[in-house]
Coordinates of C-alpha atoms in Angstrom, one line a residue:
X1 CA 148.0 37.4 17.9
X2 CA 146.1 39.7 15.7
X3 CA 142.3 39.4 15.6
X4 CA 139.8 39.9 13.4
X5 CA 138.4 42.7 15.7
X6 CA 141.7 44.6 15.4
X7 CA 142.3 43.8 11.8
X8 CA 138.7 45.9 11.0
X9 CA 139.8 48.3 13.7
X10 CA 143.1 49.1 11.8
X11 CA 141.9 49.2 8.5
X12 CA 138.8 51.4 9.7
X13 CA 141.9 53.9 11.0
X14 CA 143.6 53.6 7.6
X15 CA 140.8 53.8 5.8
X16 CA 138.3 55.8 6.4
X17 CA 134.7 55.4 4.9
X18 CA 134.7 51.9 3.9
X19 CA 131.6 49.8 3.7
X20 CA 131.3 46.4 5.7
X21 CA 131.5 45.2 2.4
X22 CA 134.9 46.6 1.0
X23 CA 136.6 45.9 4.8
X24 CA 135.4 42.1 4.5
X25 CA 137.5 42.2 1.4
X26 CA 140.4 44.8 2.3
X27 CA 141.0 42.6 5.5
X28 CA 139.5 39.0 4.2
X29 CA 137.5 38.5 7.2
X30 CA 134.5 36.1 6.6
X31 CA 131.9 35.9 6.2
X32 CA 130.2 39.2 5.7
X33 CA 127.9 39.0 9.2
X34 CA 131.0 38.9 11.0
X35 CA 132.4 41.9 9.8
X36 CA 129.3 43.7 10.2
X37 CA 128.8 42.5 14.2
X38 CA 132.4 43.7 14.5
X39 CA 131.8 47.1 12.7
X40 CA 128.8 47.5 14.6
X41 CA 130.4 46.7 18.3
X42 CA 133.1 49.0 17.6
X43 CA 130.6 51.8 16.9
X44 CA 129.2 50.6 20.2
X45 CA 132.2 51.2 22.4
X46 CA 133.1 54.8 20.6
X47 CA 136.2 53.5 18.8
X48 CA 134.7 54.5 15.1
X49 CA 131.5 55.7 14.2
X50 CA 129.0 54.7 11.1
X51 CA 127.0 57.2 9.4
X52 CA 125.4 56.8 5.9
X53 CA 127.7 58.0 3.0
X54 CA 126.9 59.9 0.0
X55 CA 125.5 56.4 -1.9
X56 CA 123.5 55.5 1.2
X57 CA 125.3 52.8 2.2
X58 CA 126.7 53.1 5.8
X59 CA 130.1 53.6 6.2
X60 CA 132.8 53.3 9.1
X61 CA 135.3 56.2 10.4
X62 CA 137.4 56.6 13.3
X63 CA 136.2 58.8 16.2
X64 CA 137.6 62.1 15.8
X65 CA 137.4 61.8 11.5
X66 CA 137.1 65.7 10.5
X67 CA 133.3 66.2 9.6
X68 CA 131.7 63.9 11.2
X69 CA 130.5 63.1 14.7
X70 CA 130.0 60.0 16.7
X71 CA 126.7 58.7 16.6
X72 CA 124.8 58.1 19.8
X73 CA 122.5 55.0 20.1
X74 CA 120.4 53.7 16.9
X75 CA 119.5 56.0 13.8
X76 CA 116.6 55.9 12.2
X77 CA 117.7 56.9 8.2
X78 CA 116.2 56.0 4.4
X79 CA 117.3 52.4 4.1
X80 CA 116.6 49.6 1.0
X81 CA 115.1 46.1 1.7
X82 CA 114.4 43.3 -0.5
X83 CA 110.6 43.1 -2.2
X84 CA 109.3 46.2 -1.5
X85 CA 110.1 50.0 -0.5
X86 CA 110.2 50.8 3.1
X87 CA 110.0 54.8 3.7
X88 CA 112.2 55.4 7.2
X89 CA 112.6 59.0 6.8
X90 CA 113.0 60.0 10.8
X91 CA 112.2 58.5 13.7
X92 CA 109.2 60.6 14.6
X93 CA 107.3 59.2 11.5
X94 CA 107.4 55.4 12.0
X95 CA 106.5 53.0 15.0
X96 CA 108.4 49.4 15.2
X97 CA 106.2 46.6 15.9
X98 CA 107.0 43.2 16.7
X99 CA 105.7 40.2 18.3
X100 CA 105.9 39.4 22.0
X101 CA 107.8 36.2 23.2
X102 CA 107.1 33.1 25.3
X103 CA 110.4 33.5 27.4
X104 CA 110.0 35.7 30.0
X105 CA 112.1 37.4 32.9
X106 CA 111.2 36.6 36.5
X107 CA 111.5 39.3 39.1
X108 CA 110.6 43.1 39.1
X109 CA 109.4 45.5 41.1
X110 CA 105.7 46.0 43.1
X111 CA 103.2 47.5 41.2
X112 CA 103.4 50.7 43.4
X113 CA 107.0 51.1 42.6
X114 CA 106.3 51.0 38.7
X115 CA 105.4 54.5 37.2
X116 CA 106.4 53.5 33.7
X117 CA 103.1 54.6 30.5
X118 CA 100.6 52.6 29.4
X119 CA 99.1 52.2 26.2
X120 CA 95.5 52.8 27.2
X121 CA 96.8 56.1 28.1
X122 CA 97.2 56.9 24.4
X123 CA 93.6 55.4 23.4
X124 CA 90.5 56.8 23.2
X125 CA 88.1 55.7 26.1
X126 CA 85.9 53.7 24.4
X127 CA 89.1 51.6 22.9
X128 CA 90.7 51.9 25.9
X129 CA 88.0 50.7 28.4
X130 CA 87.4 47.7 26.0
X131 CA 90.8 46.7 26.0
X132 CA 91.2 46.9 30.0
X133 CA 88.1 44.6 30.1
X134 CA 89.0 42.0 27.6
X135 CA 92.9 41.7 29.5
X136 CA 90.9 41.2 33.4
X137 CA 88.5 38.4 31.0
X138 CA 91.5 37.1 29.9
X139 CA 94.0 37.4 32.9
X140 CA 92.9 34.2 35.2
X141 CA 93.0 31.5 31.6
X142 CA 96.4 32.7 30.4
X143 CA 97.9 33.3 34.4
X144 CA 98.6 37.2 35.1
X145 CA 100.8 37.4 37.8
X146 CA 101.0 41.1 38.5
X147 CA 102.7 41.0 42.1
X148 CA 105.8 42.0 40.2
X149 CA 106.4 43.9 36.9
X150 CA 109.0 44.5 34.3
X151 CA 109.1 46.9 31.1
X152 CA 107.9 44.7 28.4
X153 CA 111.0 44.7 26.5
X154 CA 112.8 43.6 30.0
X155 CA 110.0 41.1 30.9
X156 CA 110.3 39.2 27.2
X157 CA 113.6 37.2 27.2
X158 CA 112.8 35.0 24.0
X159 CA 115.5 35.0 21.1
X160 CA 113.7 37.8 19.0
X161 CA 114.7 40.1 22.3
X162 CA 117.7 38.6 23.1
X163 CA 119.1 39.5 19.2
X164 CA 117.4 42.8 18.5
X165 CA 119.0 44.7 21.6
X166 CA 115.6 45.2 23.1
X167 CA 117.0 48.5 25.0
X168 CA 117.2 50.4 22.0
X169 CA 113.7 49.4 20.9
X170 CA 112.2 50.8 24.4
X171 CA 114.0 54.1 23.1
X172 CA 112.1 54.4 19.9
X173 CA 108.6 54.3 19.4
X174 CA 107.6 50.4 19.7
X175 CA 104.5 48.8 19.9
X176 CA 104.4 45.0 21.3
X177 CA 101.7 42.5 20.6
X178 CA 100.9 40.5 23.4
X179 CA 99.2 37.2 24.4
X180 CA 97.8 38.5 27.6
X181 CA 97.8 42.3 26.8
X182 CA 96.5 42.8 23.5
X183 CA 99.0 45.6 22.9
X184 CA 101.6 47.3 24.8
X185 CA 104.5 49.8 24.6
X186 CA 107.6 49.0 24.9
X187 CA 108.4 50.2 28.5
X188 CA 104.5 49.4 29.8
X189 CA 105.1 47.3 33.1
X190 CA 103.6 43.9 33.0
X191 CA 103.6 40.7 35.1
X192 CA 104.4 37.3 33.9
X193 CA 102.0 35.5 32.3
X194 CA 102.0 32.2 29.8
X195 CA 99.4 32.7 27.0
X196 CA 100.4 32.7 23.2
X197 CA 98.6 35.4 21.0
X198 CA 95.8 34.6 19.6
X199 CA 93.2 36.7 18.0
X200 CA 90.3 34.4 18.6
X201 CA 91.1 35.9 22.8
X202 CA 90.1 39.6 21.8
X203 CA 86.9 41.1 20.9
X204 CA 85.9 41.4 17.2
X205 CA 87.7 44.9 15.5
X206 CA 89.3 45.5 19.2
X207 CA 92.8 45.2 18.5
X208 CA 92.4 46.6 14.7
X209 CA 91.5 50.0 16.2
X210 CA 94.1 50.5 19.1
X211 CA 96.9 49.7 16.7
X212 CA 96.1 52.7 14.3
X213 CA 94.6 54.8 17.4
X214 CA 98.1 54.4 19.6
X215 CA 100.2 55.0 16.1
X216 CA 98.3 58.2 15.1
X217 CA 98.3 59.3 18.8
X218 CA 102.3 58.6 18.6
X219 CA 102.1 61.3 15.9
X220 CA 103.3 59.0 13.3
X221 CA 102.0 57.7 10.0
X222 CA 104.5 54.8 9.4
X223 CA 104.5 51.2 10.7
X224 CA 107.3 48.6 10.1
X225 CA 106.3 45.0 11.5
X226 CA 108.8 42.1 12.1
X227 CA 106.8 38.7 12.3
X228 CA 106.7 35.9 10.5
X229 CA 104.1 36.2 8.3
X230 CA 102.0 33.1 8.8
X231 CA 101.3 33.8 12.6
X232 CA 98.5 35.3 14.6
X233 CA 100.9 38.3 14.8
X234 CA 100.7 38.8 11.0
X235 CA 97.2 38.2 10.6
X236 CA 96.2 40.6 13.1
X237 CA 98.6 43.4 11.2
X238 CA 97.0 42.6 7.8
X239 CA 93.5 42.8 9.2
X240 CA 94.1 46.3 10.3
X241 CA 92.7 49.0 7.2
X242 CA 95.8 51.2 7.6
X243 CA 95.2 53.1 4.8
X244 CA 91.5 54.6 6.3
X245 CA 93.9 55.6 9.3
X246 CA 96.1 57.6 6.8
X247 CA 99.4 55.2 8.0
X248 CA 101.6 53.6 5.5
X249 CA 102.1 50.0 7.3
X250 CA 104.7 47.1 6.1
X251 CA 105.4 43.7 7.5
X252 CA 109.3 42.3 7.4
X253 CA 109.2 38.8 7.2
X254 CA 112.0 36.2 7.3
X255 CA 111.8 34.2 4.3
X256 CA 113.0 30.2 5.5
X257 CA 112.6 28.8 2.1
X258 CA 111.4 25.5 3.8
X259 CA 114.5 25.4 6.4
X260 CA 113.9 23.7 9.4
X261 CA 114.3 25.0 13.1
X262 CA 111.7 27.9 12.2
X263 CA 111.5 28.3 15.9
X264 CA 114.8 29.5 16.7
X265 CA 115.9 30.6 12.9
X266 CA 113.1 33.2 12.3
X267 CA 112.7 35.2 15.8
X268 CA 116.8 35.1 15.6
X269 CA 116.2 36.5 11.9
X270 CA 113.5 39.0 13.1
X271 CA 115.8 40.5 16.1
X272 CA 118.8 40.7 14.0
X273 CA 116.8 42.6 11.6
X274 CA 115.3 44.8 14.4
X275 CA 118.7 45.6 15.3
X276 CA 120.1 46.4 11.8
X277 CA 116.7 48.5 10.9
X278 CA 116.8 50.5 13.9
X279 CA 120.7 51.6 13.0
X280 CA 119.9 51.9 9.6
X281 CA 121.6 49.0 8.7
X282 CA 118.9 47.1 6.6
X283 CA 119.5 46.7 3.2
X284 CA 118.8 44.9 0.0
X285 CA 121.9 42.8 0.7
X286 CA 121.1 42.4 4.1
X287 CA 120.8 38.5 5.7
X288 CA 120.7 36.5 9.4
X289 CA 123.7 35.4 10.8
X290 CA 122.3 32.1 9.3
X291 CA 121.7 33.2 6.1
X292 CA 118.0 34.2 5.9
X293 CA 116.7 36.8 3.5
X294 CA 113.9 39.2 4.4
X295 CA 110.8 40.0 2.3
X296 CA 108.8 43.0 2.9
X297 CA 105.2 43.5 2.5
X298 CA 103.3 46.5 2.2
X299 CA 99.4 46.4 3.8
X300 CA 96.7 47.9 2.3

């Protein structure tokens, strides 16, 4: 029996350069998600490759195609989304953040074990002594167990992680907002823990500096955010002045419409889109595997 995975691999072989797009229709998979997760896992296992062709849109070719190259792990590359312009032009100039999750991993390793950075390395003292005082403050309420830690993007297990690939976001430069942390990166150790974010936990302005102070110190002056926009997550972002910091800063927000199951519909939609994003793979046209539509929004 032929599958769909081997009808896409064939044509890709026949036909080098085509879309997602013009293989849904060459080999009548549907719907269009599918082919794109099949696309995309044959990339993965170096049977084709997908680069951006000379329109923008990303293409697939066979391993081996004169000209090219295989593509190792997630590109960064000038990409379109829907409501707004989103500038991605290399890695080294924009920083991914997105939310932390309630899910978490149990296990890790002892403390002394751990030599992974953390963020109040990158701070300056006065930011990062404040934010080491308001996590112990907040540490006993919201249940830090520190006897064993995890990277943050193995620690958080929620459906966000579990759809965006969360290894290939620890190998770009990721911020993380946290209930018990404040802010991390995305391979700081932490313990478990069981607080939900909220800004009313921090000190006044706290938060709104270290997120322009770790960017800047991350030599970068782009930030794309994936939250929904109604949370604590996105209030915090759009209380941050960006623009005094000399960062361009957008929020990419799944847009429901009203549908219900928000709770497993929008972090699926927001780690779906981490994943396409981070292999330049977010477009105009782009929707979740159920259907959802993103809207971006630039912060002043």
């Amino acid at each position: 029996m032929t599958t769909n995975r081997i009808l896409v691999l064939n044509a890709i072989q026949a036909h080098p350069g085509l879309t997602d797009g013009e293989l849904r229709n060459l080999t009548g998979v549907e719907p269009h998600q599918q082919v794109n997760q099949i696309c995309r896992s044959l990339a993965a296992a170096g049977l084709t490759c997908r680069i951006p062709g000379a329109d923008g849109r990303v293409i697939n070719l066979p391993v081996g195609t004169e000209g090219t190259a295989r593509v190792e792990g997630p590109a960064w590359s000038s990409v379109a989304v829907p409501s707004g312009p989103l500038d991605t032009q290399g890695e080294s100039r924009a920083v991914v953040v997105v939310p932390c999750s309630a899910r978490k991993a149990d296990g890790g390793l002892l403390p002394a074990a751990s030599s992974g950075p953390r963020i109040v390395d990158l701070l300056p003292d006065s930011l990062a002594e404040g934010l080491v005082a308001a996590r112990k403050r907040l540490a006993r309420p919201a249940g830090v167990d520190e006897s064993l830690v995890l990277p943050a993007w193995q620690r958080y297990m929620g459906t966000l992680y579990r759809s965006a690939g969360t290894l290939h976001v620890a190998h770009r430069k990721a911020l993380i907002i946290s209930g018990a942390y404040g802010l991390l990166l995305a391979d700081e150790p932490i313990g478990t823990y069981d607080r939900r974010f909220c800004l009313a936990d921090w000190p006044g302005g706290l938060l709104e500096g270290c997120l322009p102070a770790a960017v800047r110190h991350m030599e970068a002056d782009q930030v794309i955010a994936f939250c929904a926009r109604t949370t604590a997550y996105g209030k915090l972002l759009r209380s941050v002045d960006w623009r005094r910091h000399g960062v361009a800063a957008s929020t990419v927000c799944p847009q429901t419409d009203g549908r219900g199951g928000a709770q497993v519909l929008v972090p699926r939609a927001l780690g779906e889109a981490v994943f396409a994003y981070l292999h330049a793979e977010l477009t105009s046209e782009w929707h979740s595997s159920d259907g959802i539509p993103l809207a971006v929004e630039t912060l002043a």
